[in-house]
mmCIF file of C-alpha atoms in Angstrom:
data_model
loop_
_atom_site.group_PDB
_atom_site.id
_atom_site.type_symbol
_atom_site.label_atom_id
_atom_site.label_comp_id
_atom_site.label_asym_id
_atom_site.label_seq_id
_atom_site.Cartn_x
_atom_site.Cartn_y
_atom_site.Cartn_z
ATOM 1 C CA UNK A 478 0.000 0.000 0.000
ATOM 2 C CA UNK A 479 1.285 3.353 -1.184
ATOM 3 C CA UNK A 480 1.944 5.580 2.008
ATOM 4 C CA UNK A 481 0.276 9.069 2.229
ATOM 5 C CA UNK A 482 3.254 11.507 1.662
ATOM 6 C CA UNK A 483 3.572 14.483 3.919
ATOM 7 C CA UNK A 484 5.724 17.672 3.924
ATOM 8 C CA UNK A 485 5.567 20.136 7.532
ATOM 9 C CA UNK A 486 6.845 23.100 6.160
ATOM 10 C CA UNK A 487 8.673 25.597 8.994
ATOM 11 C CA UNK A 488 9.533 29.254 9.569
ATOM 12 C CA UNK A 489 11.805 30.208 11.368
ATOM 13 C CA UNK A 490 10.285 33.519 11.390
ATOM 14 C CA UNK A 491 8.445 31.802 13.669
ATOM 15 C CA UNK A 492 9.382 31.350 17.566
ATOM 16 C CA UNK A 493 10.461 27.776 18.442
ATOM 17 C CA UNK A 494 7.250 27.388 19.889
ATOM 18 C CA UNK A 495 5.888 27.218 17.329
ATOM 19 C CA UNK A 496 8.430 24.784 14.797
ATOM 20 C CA UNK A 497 7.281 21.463 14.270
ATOM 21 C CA UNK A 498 10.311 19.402 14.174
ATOM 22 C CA UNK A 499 11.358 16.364 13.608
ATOM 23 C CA UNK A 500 11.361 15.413 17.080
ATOM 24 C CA UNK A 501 7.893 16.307 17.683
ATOM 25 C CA UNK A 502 6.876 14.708 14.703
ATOM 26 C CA UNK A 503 8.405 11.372 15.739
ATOM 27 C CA UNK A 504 6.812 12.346 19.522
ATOM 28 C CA UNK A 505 3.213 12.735 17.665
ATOM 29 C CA UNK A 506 3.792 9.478 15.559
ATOM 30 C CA UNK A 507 4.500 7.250 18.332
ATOM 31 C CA UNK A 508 1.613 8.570 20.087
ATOM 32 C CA UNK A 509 -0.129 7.710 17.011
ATOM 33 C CA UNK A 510 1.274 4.614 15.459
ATOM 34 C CA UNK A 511 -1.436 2.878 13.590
ATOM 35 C CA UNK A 512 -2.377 6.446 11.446
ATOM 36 C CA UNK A 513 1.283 6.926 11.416
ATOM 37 C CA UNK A 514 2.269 4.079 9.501
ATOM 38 C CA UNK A 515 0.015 5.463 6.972
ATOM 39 C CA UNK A 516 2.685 8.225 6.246
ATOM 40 C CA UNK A 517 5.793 9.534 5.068
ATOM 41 C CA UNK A 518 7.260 13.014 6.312
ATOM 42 C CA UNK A 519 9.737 15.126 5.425
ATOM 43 C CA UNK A 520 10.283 18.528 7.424
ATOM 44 C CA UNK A 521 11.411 21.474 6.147
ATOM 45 C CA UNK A 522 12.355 24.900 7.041
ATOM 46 C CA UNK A 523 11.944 28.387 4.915
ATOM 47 C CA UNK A 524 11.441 26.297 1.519
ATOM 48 C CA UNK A 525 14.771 24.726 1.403
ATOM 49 C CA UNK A 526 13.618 21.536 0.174
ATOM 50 C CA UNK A 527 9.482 22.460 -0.556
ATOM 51 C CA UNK A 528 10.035 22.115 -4.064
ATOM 52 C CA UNK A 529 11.045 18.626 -4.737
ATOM 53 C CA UNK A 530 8.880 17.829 -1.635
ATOM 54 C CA UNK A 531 5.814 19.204 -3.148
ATOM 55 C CA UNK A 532 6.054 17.104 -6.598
ATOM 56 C CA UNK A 533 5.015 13.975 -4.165
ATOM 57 C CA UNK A 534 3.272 15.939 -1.384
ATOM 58 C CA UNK A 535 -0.690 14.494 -0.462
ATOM 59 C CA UNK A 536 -0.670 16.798 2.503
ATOM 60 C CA UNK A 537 1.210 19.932 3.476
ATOM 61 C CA UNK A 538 1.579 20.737 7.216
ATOM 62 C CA UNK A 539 2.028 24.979 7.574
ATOM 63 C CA UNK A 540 1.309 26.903 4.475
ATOM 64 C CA UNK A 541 4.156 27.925 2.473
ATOM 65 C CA UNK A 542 5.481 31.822 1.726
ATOM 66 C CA UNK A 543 5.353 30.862 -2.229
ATOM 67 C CA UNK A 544 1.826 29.849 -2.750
ATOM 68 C CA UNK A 545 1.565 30.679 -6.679
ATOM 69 C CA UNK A 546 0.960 28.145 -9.471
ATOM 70 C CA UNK A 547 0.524 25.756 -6.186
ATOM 71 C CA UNK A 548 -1.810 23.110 -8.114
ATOM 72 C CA UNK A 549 1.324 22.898 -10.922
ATOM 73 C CA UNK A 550 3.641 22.373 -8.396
ATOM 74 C CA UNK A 551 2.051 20.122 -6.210
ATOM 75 C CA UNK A 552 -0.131 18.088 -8.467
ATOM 76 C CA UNK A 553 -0.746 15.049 -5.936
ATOM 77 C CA UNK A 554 -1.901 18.031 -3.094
ATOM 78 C CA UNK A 555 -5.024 17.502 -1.521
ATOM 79 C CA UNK A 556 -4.773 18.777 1.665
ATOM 80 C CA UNK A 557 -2.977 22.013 3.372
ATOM 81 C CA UNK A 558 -3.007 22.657 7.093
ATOM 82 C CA UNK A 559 -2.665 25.985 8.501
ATOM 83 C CA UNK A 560 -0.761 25.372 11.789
ATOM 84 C CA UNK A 561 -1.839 28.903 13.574
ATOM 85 C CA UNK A 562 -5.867 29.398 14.260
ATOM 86 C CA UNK A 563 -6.349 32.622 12.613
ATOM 87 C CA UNK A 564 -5.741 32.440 8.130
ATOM 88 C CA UNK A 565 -6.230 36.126 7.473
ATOM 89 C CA UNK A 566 -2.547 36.367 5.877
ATOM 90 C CA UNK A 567 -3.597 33.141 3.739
ATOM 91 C CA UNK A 568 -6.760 35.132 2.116
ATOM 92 C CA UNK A 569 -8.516 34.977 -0.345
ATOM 93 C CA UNK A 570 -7.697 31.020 -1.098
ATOM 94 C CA UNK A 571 -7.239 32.142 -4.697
ATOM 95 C CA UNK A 572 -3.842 29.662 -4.504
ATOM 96 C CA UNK A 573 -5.416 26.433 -3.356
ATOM 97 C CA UNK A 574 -5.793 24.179 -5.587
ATOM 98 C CA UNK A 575 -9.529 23.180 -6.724
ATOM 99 C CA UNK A 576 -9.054 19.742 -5.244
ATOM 100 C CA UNK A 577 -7.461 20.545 -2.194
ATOM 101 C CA UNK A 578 -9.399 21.503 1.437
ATOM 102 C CA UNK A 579 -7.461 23.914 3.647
ATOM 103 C CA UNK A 580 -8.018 23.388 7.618
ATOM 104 C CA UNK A 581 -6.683 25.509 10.750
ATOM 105 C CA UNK A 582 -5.692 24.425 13.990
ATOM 106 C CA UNK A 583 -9.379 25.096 15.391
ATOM 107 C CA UNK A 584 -9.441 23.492 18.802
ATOM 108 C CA UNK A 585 -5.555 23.931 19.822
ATOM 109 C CA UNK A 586 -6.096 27.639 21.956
ATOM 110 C CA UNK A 587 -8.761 27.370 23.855
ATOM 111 C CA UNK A 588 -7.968 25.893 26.914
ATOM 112 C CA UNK A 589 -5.163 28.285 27.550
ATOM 113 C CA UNK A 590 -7.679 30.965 26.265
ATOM 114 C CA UNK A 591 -10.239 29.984 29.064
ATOM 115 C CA UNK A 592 -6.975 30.809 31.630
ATOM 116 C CA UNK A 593 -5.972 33.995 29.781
ATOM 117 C CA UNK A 594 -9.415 35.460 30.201
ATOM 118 C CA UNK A 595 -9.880 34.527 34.256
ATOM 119 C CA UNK A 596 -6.716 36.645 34.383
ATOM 120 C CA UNK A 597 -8.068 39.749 32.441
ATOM 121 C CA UNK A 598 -11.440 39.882 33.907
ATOM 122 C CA UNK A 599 -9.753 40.319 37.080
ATOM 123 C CA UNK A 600 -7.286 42.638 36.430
ATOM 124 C CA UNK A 601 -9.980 45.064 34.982
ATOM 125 C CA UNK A 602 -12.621 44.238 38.059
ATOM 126 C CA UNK A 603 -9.704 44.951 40.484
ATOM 127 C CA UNK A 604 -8.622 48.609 38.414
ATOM 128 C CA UNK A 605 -5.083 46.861 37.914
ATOM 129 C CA UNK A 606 -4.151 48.596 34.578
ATOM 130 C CA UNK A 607 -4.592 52.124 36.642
ATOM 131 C CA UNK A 608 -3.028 50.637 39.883
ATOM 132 C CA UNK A 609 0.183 49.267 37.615
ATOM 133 C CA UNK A 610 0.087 53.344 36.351
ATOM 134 C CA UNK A 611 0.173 54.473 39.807
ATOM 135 C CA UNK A 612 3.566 52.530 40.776
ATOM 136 C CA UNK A 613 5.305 53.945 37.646
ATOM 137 C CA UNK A 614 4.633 57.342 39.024
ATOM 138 C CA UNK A 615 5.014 56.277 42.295
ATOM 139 C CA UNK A 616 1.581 57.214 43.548
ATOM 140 C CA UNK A 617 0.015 55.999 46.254
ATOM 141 C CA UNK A 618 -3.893 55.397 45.878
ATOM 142 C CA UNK A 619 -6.393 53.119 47.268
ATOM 143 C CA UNK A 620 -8.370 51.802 44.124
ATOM 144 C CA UNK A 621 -11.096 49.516 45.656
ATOM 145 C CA UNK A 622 -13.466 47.178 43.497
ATOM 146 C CA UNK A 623 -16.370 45.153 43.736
ATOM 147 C CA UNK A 624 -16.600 41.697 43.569
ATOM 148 C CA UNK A 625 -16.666 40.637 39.910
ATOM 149 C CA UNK A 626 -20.121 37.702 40.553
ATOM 150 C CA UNK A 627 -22.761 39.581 38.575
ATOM 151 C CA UNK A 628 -21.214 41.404 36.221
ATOM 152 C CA UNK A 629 -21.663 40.914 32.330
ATOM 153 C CA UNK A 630 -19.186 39.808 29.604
ATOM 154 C CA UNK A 631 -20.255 40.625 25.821
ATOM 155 C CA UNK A 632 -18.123 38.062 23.810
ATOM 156 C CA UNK A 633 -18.228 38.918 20.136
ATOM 157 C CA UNK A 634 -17.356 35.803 18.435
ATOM 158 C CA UNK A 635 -17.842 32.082 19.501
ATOM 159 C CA UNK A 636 -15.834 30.013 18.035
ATOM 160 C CA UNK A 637 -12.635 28.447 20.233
ATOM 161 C CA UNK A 638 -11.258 31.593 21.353
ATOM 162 C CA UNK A 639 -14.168 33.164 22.122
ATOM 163 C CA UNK A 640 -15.777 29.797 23.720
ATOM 164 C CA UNK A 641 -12.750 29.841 26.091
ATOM 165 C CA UNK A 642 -13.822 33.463 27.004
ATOM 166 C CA UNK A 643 -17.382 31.703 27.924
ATOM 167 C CA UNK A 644 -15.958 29.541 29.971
ATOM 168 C CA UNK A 645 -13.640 31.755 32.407
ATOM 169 C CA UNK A 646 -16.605 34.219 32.672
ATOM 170 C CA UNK A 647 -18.824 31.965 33.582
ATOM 171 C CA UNK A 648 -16.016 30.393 36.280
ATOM 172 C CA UNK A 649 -16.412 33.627 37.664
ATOM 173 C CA UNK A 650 -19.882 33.940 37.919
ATOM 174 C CA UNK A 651 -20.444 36.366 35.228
ATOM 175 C CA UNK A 652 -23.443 36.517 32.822
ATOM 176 C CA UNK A 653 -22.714 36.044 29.384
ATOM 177 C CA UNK A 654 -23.825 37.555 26.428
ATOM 178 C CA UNK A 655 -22.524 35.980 22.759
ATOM 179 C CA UNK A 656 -22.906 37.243 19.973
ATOM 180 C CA UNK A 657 -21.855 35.466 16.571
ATOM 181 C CA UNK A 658 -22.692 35.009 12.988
ATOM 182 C CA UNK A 659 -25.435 32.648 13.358
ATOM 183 C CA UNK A 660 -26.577 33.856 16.664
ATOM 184 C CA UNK A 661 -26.286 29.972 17.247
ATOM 185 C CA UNK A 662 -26.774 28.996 21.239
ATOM 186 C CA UNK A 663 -23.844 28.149 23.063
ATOM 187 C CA UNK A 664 -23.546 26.059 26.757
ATOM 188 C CA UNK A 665 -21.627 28.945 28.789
ATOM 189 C CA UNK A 666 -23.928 31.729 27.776
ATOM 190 C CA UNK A 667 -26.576 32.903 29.411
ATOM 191 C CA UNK A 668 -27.668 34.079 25.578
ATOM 192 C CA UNK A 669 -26.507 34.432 21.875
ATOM 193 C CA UNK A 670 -27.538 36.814 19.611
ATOM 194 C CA UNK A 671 -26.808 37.450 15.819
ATOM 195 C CA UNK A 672 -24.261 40.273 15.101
ATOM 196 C CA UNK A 673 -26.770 42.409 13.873
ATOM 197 C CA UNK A 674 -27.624 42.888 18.062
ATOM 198 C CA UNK A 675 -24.298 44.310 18.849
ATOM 199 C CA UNK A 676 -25.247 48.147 18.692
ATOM 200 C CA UNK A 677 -28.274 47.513 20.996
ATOM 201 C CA UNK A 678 -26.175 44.853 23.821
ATOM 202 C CA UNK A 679 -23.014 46.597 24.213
ATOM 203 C CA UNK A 680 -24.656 49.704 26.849
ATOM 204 C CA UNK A 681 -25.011 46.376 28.775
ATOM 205 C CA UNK A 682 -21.998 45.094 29.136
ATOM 206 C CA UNK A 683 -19.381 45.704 31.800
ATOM 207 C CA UNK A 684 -16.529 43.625 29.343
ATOM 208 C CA UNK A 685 -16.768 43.530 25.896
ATOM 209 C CA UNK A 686 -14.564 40.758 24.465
ATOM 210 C CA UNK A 687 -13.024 40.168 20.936
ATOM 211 C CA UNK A 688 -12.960 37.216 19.823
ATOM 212 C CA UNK A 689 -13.965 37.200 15.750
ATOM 213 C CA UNK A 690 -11.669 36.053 13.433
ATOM 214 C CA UNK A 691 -10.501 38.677 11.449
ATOM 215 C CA UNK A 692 -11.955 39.383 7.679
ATOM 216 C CA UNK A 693 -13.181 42.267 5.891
ATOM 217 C CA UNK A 694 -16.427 42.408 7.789
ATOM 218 C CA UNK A 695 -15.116 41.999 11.111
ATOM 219 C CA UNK A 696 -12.405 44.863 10.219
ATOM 220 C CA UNK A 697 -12.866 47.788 12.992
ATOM 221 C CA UNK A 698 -16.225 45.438 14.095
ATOM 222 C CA UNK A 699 -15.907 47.576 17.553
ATOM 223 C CA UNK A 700 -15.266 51.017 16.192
ATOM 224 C CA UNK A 701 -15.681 54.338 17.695
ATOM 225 C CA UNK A 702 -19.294 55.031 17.104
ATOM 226 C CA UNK A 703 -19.990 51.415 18.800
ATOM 227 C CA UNK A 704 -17.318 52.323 21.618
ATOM 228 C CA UNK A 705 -19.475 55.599 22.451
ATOM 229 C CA UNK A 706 -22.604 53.125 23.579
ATOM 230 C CA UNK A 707 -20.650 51.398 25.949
ATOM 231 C CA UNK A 708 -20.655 52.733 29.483
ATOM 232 C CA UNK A 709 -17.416 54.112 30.933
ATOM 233 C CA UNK A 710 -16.891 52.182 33.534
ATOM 234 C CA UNK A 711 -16.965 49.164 30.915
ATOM 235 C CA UNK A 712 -13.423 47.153 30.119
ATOM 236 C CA UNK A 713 -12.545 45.953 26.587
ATOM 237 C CA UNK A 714 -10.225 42.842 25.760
ATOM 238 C CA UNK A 715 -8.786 41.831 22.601
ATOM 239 C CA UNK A 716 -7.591 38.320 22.118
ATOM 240 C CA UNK A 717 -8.693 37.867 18.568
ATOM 241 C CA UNK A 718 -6.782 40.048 15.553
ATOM 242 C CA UNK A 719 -5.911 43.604 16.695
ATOM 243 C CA UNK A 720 -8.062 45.361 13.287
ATOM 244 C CA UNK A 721 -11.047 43.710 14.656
ATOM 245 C CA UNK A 722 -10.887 46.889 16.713
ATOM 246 C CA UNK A 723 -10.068 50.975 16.523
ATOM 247 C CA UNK A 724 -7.358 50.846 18.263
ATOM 248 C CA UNK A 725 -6.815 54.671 18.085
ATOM 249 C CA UNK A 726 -10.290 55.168 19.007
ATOM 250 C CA UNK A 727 -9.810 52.992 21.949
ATOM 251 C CA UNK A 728 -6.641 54.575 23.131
ATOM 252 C CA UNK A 729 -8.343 57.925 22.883
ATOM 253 C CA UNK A 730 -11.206 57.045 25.207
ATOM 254 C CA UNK A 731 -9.144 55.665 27.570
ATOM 255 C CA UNK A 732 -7.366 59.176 27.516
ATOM 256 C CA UNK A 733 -10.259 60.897 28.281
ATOM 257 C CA UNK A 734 -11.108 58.493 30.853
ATOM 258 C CA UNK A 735 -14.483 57.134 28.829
ATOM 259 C CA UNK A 736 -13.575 53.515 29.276
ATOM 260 C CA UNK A 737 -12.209 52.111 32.828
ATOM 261 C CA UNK A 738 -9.606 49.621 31.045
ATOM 262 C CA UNK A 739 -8.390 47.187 28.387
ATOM 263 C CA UNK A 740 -6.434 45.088 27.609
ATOM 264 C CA UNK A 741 -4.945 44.035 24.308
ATOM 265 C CA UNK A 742 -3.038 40.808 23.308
ATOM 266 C CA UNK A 743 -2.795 41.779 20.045
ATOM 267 C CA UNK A 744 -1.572 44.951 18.241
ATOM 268 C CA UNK A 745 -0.399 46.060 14.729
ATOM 269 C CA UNK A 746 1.879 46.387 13.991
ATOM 270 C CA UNK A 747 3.848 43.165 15.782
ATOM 271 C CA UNK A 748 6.109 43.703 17.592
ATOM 272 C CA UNK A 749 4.726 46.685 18.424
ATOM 273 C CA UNK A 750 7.175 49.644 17.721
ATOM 274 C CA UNK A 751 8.815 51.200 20.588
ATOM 275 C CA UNK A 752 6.915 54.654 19.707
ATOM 276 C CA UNK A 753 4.060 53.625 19.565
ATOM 277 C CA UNK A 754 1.600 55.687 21.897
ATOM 278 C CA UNK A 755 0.400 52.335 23.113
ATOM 279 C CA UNK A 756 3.025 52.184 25.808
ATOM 280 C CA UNK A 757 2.001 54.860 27.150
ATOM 281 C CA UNK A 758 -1.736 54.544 26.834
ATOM 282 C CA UNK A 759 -3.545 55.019 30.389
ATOM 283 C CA UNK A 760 -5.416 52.034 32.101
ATOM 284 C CA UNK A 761 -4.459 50.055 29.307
ATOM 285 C CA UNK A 762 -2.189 46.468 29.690
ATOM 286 C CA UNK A 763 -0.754 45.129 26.414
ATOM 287 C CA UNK A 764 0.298 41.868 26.244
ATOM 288 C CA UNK A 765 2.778 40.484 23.214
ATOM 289 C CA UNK A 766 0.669 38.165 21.329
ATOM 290 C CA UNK A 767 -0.009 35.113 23.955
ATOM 291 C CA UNK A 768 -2.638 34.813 25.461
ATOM 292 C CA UNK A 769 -3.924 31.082 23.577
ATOM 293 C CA UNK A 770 -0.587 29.070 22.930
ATOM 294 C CA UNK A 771 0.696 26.634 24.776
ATOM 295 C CA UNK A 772 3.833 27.633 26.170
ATOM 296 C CA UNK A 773 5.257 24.222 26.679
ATOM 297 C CA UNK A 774 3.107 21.367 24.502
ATOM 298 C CA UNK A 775 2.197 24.101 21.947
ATOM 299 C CA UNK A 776 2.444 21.228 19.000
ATOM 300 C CA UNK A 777 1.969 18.280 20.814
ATOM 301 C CA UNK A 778 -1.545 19.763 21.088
ATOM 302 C CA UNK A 779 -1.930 20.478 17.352
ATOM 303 C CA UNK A 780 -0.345 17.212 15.833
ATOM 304 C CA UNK A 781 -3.056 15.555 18.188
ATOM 305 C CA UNK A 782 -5.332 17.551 16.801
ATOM 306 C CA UNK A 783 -4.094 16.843 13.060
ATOM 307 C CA UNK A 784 -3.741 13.144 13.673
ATOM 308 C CA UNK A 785 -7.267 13.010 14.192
ATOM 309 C CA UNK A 786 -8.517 14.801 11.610
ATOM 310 C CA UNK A 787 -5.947 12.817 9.429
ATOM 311 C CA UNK A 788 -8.030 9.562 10.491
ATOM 312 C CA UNK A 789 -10.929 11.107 8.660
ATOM 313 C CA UNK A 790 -8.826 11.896 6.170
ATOM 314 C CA UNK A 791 -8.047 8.444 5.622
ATOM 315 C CA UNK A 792 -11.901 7.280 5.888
ATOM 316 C CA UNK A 793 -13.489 9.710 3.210
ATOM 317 C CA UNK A 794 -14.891 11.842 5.591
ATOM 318 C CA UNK A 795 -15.352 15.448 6.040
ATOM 319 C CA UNK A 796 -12.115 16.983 7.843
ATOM 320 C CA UNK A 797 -12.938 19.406 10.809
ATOM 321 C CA UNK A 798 -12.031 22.889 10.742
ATOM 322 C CA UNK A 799 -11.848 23.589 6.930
ATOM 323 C CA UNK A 800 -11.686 27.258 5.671
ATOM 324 C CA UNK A 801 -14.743 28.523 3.779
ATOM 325 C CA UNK A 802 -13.250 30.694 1.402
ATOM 326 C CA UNK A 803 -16.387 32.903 1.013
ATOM 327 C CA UNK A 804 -16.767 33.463 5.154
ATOM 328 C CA UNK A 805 -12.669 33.428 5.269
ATOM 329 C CA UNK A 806 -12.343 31.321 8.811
#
C-alpha cells in the first residue's frame, strides 16, 4: 500500500514554539502509530527543500510563503493545514488548488484561552491597569473594586477563542452575552444573539470581548461610534486580531477616561514599535501576542489535533475545521 506523503513546512520567522520538528513529529507518531504508519514526512524549514517535496506531497503541514501556481507544483496536493488558528494572511484562497481543502488548527487555543481570560477579567474588576500606572509614578492610591459575581461579559465571536472566554466568565460567575454570525446557542452563555444585536447589547456590558476572526467584515467590528454606547466604567479585551478593533479610538477614550480599562493581546503592527503611543496609553495592559498558545506542549496539542482529523482523512470523511473561502475562517 502506497503511504500518504507528507511535507511540515517551517519558519523560522516563527518562535520555536511554534516549529514542528522532527522530534515532535516522531513524539506525535508514536503517540499515534497505527495512522502513522500510513505516512511519510519530510520537514522542512523556509522552503529549502518544498520544491522537490511538493512534486510527491498528499498533505502539506504549515502553508508555504510561495503559494503561486501551487496546483502545478504540487499536483498530488489535496490537503494544506494551517498550523496557527487565525488564516487572514492566507486570504482569499485564490492559490489552493480546486481539489485541495485547507483546515486551521481550530481546537488547539482554547484551553489556555479559558486561563488567559480569568486573568483579564480580574485585572480590569480589580482597576489593575490604573493601579500598575500608579507605581510607575510612584503614587500611592487606594483603588477599591467590587466583587466581579454579577457582572456581564459581551463576547463577540464564539468560536474556540471566544468559547474559552465563555468559559472563564462563567467560572467567575459572570453573565454572558454571545454574539456570533449565526446567533447559534452556546452552553456557557446565558444568551446568543446574531451580530446584527451588537449596537443595541453593548450599553449592557461591563466587558466587551473580541474574539472574531478577522476578515473584511469583522475589520474595525468595535469602532468608535460602537465604543461611544458602551458605558465608561466598561473594560474591553482583545484576544482575537488587533483590526477587529479601533485601536486609536480605543486609546483615545481611555485618555479621556471614557472607558475604565483594556487590555490588548494583540496589536499592529507586531512587535509593536517602541513609539508607539500604546506604551504609554492610560489604564491600558498590552500583552505580546499570547494569550492562547501553549507555552510548553504548543504542538503536541496540534499534531493531536491533526492526527485526528488525518483519520478522517483516511476514511473519506469530512475533515474538521476547513476554511470557507467565502466566510474566510
Amino acid at each position: 500500500m502506497r503511504k500518504i506523503r507528507v511535507h511540515i513546512e517551517n519558519t523560522r520567522k516563527k518562535g520555536e514554539l511554534f516549529h514542528v520538528t522532527r522530534a515532535r513529529w516522531d513524539a506525535a507518531c508514536a503517540r499515534h502509530r497505527k495512522l502513522a504508519s500510513r505516512l511519510e514526512a519530510s520537514v522542512g524549514w523556509d522552503g529549502d527543500i518544498l520544491e522537490q517535496a511538493l512534486t510527491e506531497a498528499d498533505i502539506v503541514i504549515g502553508v508555504p510563503a510561495r503559494r503561486e501556481r501551487l496546483a502545478a507544483r504540487a499536483p498530488k496536493l489535496r490537503w494544506v493545514h494551517a498550523t496557527s488558528a487565525g488564516v487572514d494572511g492566507f486570504l482569499p484562497l485564490d492559490w489552493l488548488p480546486a481539489d485541495a481543502v485547507f483546515t486551521n488548527n481550530h481546537g488547539a487555543h482554547g484551553a489556555k484561552a479559558e486561563q488567559f481570560m480569568c486573568m483579564a477579567f480580574h485585572l480590569l474588576n480589580s482597576r489593575m491597569p490604573e493601579i500598575t500606572g500608579n507605581q510607575r509614578t510612584h503614587r500611592w492610591q487606594q483603588l477599591f473594586s467590587p466583587n466581579i459575581r454579577g457582572k456581564t461579559a459581551l463576547i463577540v465571536g464564539l468560536g474556540d477563542l471566544g468559547q474559552g472566554a465563555a468559559r472563564a466568565a462563567k467560572q467567575l460567575g459572570l453573565k454572558v452575552i454571545g454574539v456570533s454570525r449565526t446567533g447559534r446557542k452556546i452552553r456557557h452563555a446565558n444568551a446568543v444573539h446574531k451580530t446584527t444585536a451588537l449596537d443595541r447589547l453593548l450599553p449592557t456590558a461591563d466587558y466587551v470581548v473580541m474574539a472574531v476572526p478577522l476578515t473584511p467584515q469583522t475589520r474595525h467590528l468595535l469602532n468608535r461610534s460602537r465604543m461611544d454606547r458602551m458605558k465608561p466604567s466598561a473594560g474591553v479585551i482583545n484576544i482575537a486580531r488587533a483590526p477587529v478593533l479601533d485601536n486609536d479610538a480605543l486609546a483615545d477614550k481611555l485618555r479621556r477616561g471614557e472607558l475604565a480599562g483594556a487590555v490588548l493581546d494583540v496589536v499592529d503592527p507586531e512587535p509593536l514599535p517602541p513609539e508607539s503611543p500604546l506604551w504609554d496609553t492610560p489604564n491600558l495592559i498590552v500583552t505580546p501576542h499570547i494569550s492562547c498558545d501553549d507555552g510548553e506542549h504548543y504542538v503536541d496539542i496540534s499534531l493531536d489535533l491533526w492526527f485526528g482529523n488525518f483519520e478522517r482523512f483516511l476514511r473519506g470523511r469530512p475533515l474538521q475545521s476547513r476554511i470557507d473561502p467565502r466566510r474566510g475562517y
